[in-house]
Short mmCIF file of C-alpha atoms in Angstrom, two decimals:
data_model
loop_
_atom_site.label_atom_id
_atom_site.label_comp_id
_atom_site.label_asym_id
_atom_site.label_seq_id
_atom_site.Cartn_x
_atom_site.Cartn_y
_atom_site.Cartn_z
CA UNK A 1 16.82 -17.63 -25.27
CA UNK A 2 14.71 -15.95 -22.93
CA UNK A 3 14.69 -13.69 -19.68
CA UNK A 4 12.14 -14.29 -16.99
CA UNK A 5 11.33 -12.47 -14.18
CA UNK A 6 11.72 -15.11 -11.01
CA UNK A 7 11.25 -12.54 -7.70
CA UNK A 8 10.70 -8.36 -6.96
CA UNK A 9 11.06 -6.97 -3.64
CA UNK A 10 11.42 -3.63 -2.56
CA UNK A 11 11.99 -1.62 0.43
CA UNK A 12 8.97 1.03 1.57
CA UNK A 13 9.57 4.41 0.56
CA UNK A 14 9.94 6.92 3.00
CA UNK A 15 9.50 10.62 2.25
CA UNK A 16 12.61 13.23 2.30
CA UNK A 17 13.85 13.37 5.92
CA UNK A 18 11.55 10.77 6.94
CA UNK A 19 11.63 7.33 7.97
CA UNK A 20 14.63 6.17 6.18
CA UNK A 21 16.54 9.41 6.72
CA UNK A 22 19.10 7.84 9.13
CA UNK A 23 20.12 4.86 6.60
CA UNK A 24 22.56 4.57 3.97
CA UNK A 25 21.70 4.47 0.44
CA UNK A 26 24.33 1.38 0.41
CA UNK A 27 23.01 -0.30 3.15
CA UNK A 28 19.17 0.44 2.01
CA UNK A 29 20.16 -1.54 -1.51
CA UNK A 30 22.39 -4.45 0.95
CA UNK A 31 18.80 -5.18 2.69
CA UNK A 32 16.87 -5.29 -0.35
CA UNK A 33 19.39 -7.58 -1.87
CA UNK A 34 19.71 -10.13 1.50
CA UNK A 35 15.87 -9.69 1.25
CA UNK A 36 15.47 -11.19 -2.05
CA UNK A 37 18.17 -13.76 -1.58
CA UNK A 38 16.08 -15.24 1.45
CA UNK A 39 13.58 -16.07 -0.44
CA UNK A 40 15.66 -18.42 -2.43
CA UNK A 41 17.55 -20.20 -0.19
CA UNK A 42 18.76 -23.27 -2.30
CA UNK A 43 20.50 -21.17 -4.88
CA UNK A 44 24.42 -21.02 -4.56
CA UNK A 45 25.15 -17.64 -3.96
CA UNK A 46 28.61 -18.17 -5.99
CA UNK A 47 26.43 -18.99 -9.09
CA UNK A 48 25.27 -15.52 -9.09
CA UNK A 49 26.57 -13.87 -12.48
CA UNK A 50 26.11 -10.32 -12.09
CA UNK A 51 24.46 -7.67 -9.89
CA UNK A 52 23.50 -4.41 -12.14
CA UNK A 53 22.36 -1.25 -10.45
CA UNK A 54 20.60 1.67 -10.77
CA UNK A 55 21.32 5.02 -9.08
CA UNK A 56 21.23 8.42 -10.34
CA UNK A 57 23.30 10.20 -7.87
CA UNK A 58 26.60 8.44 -7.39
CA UNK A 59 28.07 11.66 -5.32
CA UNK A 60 27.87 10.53 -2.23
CA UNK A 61 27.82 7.29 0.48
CA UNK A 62 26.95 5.42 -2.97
CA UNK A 63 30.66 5.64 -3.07
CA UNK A 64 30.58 5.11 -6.41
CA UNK A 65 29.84 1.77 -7.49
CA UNK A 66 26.97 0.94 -5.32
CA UNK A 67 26.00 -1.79 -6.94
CA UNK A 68 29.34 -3.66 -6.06
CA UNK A 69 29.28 -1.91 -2.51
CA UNK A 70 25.79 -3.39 -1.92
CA UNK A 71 26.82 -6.84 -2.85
CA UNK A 72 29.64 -7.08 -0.56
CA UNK A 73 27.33 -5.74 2.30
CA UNK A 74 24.69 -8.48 1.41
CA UNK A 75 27.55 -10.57 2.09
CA UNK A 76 27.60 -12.05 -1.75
CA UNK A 77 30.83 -13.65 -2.40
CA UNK A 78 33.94 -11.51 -3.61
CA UNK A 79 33.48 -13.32 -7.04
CA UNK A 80 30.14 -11.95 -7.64
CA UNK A 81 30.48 -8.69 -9.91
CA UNK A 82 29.00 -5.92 -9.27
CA UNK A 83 28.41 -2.34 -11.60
CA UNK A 84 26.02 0.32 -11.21
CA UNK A 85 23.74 1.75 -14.10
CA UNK A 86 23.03 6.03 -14.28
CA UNK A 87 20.31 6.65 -16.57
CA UNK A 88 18.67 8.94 -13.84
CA UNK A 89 15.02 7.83 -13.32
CA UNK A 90 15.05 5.22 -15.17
CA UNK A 91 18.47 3.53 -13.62
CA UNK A 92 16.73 0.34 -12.21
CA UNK A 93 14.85 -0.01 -15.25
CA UNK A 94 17.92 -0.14 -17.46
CA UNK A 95 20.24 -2.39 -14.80
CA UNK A 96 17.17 -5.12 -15.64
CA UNK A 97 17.20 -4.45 -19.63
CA UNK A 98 20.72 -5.19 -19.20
CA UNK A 99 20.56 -7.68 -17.31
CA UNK A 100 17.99 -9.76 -19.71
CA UNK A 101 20.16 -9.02 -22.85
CA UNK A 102 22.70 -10.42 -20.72
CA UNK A 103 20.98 -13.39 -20.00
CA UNK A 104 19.68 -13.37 -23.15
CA UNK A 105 23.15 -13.55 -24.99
CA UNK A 106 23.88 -16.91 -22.89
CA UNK A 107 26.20 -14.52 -20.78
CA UNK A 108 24.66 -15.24 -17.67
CA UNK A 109 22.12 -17.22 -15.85
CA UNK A 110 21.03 -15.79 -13.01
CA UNK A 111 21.14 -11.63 -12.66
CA UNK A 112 20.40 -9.83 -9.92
CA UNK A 113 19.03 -6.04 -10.91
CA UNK A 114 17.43 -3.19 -9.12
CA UNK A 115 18.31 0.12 -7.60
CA UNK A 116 18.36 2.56 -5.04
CA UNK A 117 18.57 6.30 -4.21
CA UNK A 118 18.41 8.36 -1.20
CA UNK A 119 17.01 11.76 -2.10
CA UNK A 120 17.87 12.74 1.62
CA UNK A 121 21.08 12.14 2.14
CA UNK A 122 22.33 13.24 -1.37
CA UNK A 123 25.22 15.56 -0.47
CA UNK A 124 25.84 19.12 -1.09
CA UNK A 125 28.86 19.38 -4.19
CA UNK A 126 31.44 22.36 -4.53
CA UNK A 127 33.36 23.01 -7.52
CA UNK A 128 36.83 23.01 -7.54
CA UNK A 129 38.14 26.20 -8.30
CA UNK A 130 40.36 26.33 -10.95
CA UNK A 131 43.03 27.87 -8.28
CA UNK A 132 43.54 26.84 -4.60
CA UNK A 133 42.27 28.76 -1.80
CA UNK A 134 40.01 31.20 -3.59
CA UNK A 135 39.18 34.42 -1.66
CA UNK A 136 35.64 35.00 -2.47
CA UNK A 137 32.57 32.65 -1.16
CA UNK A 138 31.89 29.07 -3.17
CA UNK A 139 28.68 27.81 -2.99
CA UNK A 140 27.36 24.00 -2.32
CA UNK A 141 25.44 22.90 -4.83
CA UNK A 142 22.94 20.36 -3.61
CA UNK A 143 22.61 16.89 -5.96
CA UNK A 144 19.17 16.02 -4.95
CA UNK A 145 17.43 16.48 -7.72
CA UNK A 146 17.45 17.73 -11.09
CA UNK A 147 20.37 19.87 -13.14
CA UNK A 148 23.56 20.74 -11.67
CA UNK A 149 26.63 22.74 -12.27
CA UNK A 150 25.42 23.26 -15.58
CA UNK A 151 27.69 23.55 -18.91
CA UNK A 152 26.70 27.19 -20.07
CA UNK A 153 26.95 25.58 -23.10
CA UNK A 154 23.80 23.92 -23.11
CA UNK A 155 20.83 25.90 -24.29
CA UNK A 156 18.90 27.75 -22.00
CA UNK A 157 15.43 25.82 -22.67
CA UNK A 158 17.25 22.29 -22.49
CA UNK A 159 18.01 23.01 -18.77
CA UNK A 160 14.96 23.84 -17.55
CA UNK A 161 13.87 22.53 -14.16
CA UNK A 162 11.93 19.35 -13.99
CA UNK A 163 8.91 21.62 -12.89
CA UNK A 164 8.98 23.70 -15.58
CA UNK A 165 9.24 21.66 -18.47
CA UNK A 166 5.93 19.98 -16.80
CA UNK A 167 4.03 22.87 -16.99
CA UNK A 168 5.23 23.63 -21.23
CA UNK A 169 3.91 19.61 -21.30
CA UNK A 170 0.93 20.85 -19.76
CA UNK A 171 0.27 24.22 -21.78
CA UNK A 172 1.30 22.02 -25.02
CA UNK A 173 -1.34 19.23 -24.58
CA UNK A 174 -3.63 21.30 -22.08
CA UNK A 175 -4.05 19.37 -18.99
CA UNK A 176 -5.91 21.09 -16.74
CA UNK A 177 -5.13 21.21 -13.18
CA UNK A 178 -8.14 19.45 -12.20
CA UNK A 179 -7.29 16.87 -14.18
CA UNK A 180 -4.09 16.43 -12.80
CA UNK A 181 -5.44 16.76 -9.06
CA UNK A 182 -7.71 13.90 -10.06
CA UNK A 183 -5.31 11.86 -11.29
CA UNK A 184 -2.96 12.78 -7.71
CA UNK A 185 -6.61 11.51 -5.57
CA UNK A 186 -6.85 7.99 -7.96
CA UNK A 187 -2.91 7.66 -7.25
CA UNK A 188 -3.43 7.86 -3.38
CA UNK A 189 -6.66 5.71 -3.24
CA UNK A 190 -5.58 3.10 -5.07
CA UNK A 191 -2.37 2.78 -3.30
CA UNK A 192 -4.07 3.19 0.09
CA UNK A 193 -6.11 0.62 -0.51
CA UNK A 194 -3.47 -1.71 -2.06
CA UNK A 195 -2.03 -1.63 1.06
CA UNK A 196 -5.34 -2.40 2.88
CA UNK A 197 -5.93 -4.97 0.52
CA UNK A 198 -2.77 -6.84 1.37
CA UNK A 199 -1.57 -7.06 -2.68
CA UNK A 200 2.23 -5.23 -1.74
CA UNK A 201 2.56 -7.53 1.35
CA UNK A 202 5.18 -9.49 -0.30
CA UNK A 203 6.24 -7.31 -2.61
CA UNK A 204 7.89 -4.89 0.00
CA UNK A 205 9.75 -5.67 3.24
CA UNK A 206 9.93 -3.49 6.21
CA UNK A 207 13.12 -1.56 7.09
CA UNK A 208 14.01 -0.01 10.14
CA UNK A 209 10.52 1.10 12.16
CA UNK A 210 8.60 1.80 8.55
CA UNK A 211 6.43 -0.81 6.96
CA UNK A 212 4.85 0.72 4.55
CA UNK A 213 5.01 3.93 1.88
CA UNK A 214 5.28 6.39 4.00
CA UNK A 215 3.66 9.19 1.16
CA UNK A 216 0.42 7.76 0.77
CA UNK A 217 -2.47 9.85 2.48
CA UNK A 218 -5.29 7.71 2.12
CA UNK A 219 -7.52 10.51 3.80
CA UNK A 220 -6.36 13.51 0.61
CA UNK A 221 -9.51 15.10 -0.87
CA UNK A 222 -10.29 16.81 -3.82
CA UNK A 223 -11.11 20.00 -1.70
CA UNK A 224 -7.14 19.41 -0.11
CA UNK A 225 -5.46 18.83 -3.34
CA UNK A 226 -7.17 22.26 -5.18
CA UNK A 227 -5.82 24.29 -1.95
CA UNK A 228 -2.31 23.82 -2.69
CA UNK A 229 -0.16 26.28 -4.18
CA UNK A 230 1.26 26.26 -7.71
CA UNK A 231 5.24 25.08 -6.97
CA UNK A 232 6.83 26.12 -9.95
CA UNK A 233 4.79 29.41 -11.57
CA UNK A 234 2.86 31.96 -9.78
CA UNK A 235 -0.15 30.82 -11.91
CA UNK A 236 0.85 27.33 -13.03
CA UNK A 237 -0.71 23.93 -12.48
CA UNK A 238 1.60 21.83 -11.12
CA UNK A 239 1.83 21.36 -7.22
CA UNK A 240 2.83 19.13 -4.55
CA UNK A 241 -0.07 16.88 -4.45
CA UNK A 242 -0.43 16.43 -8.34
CA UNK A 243 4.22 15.32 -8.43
CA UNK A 244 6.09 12.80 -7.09
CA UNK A 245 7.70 13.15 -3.66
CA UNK A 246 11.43 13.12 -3.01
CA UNK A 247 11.90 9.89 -1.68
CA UNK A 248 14.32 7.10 -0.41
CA UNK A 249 14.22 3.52 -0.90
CA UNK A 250 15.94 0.49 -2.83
CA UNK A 251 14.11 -2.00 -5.32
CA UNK A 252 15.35 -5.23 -6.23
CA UNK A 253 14.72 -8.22 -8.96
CA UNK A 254 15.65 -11.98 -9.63
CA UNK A 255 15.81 -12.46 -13.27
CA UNK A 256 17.24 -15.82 -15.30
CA UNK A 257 17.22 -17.90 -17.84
CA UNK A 258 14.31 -20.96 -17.96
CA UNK A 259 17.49 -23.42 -17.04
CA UNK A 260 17.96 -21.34 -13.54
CA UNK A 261 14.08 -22.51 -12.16
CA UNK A 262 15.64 -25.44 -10.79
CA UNK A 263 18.41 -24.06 -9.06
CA UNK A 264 16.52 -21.25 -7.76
CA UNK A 265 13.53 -23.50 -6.97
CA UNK A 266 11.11 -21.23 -8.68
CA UNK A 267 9.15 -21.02 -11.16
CA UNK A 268 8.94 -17.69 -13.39
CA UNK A 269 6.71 -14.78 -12.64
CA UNK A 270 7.14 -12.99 -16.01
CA UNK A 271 9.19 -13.63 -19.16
CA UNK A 272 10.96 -10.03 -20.50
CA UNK A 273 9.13 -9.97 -23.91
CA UNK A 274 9.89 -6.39 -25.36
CA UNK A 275 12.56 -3.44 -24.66
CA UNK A 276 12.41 0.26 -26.28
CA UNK A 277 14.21 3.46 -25.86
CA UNK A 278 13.49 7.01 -27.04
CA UNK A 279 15.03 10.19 -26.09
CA UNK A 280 13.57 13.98 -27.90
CA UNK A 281 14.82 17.12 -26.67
CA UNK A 282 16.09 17.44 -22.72
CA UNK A 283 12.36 19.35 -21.56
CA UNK A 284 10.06 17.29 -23.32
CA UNK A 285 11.06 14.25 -21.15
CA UNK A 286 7.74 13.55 -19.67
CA UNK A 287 6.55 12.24 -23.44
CA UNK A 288 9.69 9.98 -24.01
CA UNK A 289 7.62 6.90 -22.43
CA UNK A 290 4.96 6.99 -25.19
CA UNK A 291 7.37 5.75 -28.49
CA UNK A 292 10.00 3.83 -25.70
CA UNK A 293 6.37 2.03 -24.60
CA UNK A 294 5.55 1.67 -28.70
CA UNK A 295 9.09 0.64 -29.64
CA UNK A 296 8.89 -2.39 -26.77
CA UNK A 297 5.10 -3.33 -28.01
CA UNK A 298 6.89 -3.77 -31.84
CA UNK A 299 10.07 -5.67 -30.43
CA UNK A 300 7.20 -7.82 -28.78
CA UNK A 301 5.11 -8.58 -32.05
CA UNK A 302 2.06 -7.62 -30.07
CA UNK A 303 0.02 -4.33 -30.02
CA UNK A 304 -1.70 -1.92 -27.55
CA UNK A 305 -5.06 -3.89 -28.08
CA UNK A 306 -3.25 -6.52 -26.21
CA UNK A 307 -1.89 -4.77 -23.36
CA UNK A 308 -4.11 -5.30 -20.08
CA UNK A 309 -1.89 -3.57 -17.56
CA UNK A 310 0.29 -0.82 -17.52
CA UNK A 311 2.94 0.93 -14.99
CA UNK A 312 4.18 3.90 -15.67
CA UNK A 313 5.98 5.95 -13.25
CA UNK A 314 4.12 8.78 -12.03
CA UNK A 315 6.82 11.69 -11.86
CA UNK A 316 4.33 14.22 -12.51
CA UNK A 317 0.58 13.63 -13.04
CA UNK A 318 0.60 15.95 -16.02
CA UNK A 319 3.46 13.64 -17.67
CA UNK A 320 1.57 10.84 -16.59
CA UNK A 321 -1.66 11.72 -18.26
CA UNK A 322 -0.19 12.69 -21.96
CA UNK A 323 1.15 9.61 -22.24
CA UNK A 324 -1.89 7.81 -21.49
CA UNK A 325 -3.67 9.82 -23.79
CA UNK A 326 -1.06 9.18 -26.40
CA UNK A 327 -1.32 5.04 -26.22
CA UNK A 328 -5.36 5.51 -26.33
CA UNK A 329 -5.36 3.24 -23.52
CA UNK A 330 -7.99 2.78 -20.73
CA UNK A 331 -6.88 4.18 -18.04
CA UNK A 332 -8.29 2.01 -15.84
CA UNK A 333 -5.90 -0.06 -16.42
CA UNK A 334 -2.96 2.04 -15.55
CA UNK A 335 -1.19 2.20 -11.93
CA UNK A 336 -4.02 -0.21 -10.66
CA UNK A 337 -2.32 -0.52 -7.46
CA UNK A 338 -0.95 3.10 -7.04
CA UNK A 339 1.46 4.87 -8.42
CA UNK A 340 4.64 7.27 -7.74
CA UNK A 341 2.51 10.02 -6.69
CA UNK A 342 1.40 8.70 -3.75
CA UNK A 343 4.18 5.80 -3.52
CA UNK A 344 6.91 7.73 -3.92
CA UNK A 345 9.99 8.16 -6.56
CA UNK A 346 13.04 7.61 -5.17
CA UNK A 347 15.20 8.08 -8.89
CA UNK A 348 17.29 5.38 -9.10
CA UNK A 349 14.51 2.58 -7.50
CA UNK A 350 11.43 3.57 -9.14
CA UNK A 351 11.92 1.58 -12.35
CA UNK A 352 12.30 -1.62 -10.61
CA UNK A 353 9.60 -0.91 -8.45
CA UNK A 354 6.96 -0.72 -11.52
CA UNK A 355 8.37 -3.64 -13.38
CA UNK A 356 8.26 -5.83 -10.38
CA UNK A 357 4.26 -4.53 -9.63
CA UNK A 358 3.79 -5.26 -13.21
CA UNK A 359 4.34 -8.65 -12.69
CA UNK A 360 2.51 -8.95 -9.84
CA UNK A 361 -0.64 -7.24 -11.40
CA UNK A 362 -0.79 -9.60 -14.42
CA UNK A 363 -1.12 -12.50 -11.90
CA UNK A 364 -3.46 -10.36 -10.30
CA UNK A 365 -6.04 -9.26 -12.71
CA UNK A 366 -5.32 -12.77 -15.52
CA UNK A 367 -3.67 -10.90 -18.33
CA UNK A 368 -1.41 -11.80 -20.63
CA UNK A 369 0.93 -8.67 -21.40
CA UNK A 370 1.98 -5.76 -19.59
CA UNK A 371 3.66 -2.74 -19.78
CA UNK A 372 6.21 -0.77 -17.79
CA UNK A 373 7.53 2.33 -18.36
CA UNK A 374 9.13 5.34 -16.85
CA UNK A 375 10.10 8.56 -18.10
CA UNK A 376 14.01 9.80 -17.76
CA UNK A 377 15.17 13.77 -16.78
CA UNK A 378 17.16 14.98 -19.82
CA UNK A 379 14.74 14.03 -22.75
CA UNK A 380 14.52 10.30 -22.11
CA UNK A 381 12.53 7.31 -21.97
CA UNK A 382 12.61 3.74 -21.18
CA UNK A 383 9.98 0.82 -20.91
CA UNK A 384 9.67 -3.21 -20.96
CA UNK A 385 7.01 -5.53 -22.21
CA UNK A 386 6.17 -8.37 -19.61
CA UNK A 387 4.26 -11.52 -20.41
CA UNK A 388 2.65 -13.71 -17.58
CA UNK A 389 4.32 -16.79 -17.69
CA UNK A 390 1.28 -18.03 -14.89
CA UNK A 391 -0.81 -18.43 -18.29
CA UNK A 392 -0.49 -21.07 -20.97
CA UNK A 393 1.74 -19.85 -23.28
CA UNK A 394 4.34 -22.57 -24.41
CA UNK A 395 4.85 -21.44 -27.97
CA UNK A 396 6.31 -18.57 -26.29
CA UNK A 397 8.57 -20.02 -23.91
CA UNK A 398 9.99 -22.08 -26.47
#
């Protein structure tokens, strides 16, 4: 049995303290979720198996479970489950791999996946002391982004900040800082004009007063980019036009089995044709994607010849880049429409976003397979082989 991909939509995302400041993580995933239910109104919601989400913090108005808290606010019935998936970045890309093995186990019909984070209102932690009432100061520790209350345990060069163990990638493969700028300009062009173009139209409904991505800057230059300041060494290469944004926003997909077209009234974007995961020590992370991407390729019999689209998550252009380098792909056909840079990465969204583009893109351009992949904080990777189900492929619908 197979998984197909039936409907993506996402909210925009708004930059930290921006647009989307004032809403609920829980109630940005509840009107992503309503949002993709309107668009099939003749399925029962009751005959809804499962919603599985991604988020990577958890601490905070998530309350938890947001993927149960985000069903009940989309007004799903009570009988509906609900569970929420932490594999940091790559949270909304795992709730859908679950959700197809689900599907694909004759478990469950029709899944609902996706994810959401708000990198805003992420709240400041304390400790408990080991005492009450403890005379000295305690300090909040905020859960934005990246390590936290750390188990001295660990070693030292495992816990690394996500900055940092960019700039080993890029003195280890030596990406240049032009290179990455350039890749930063491509990211907000092609996005900008994406959006010009019309192509995330339906891909992406507006919330609150914002309509679309509120990081792109369709009018950054070279000259703009090169005048920023390293962010994480005095002399490194890594700034805040060449990395992702912190970002808010909520992603969600319709995935089933071939039986659920006719309830749903839809017919299949994208059939799930390949899953891999890899994980190598905690600061190489930004490399996991390239043997996840090669493990999926294998578990979909086809190769890297045949791939004529990928999406991979651009956390940091210097990530980005080895692992384009690694597949010996064209990067023309890579983040065709945009990517994180310029899009935004708001953790626990951003791997639904780029499977749901994926899909989108193979209609787009006419290919057959696809790629998506995202890299994971803490030495992991993640990414899913799509196949355009728009094309005549029977014997693989079978």
């Amino acid at each position: 049995m197979s998984t197909y991909l039936y409907s993506a939509v996402r909210t925009p995302f708004g930059r930290f303290n921006g647009a989307l400041a004032d809403v609920r993580p829980d109630d940005l995933a509840a009107g992503v979720i309503t949002a993709l239910l309107e668009r099939v109104p003749r399925l029962d919601r009751a005959a809804i198996d499962e919603v599985v989400w991604g988020n990577a913090n958890g601490a905070g108005e998530e309350n938890r479970n947001v993927g149960r808290m985000a069903a009940l606010l989309a007004g799903l019935p009570t009988s509906v489950p609900g569970s929420t998936v932490n594999r940091l970045c790559g949270s909304s890309l795992d709730a859908a791999m679950i959700a197809s093995r689900t599907i694909e186990t004759g478990d469950a019909d029709v899944v609902i996946a996706g994810g959401v984070e708000s990198m805003t209102r992420a709240p400041w932690v304390l400790p408990k002391p080991r005492k009450a009432f403890p005379a000295a100061d305690v300090t909040a520790v905020s859960t934005t982004l990246g390590w936290r209350l750390v188990n001295p345990r660990m070693p030292k060069e495992w816990t690394v900040s996500l900055g940092e163990a960019n700039e080993l990638l890029q003195e280890k493969y030596g990406v240049t800082r032009e290179r990455q700028d350039a890749f930063a300009l491509r990211s907000h062009r092609l996005a900008a004009s994406a959006w010009d173009d019309g192509f995330y139209d339906d891909l992406v409904v507006p919330t609150g007063e914002l309509k679309r991505d509120e990081g792109v800057r369709a009018d950054t230059s070279p000259e703009k980019l090169a005048a920023l300041k390293p962010s994480f060494r005095p002399d490194g290469t890594i700034t805040a036009g060449n990395a992702s944004p912190l970002s808010d926003g909520a992603s969600a997909l319709l995935l089933g089995s071939a039986a659920a077209a006719d309830p749903l009234g839809l017919e299949p974007l994208a059939r799930v044709a390949g899953r891999g995961a890899f994980a190598l020590d905690p600061q190489d992370f930004g490399y996991a994607p390239v043997e996840a991407a090669n493990r999926a390729l294998a578990r979909a019999g086809i190769g890297w010849d045949q791939v004529g689209a990928v999406e991979l998550n651009e956390a940091f252009a210097v990530q980005s880049l080895v692992c384009v380098d690694a597949w010996g792909v064209d990067p023309e056909i890579v983040n065709t429409r945009g990517g994180a840079i310029a899009i935004g990465h708001p953790l626990g969204a951003s791997g639904a976003r780029v499977l749901g583009t994926l899909a989108k893109v193979l209609r787009e351009r006419g290919e057959r397979w696809g790629v998506a992949a995202i890299c994971i904080g803490v030495g992991q990777g993640l990414a899913t082989v799509l196949e355009n189900t728009a094309l005549d492929n029977t014997e693989a619908r079978a």
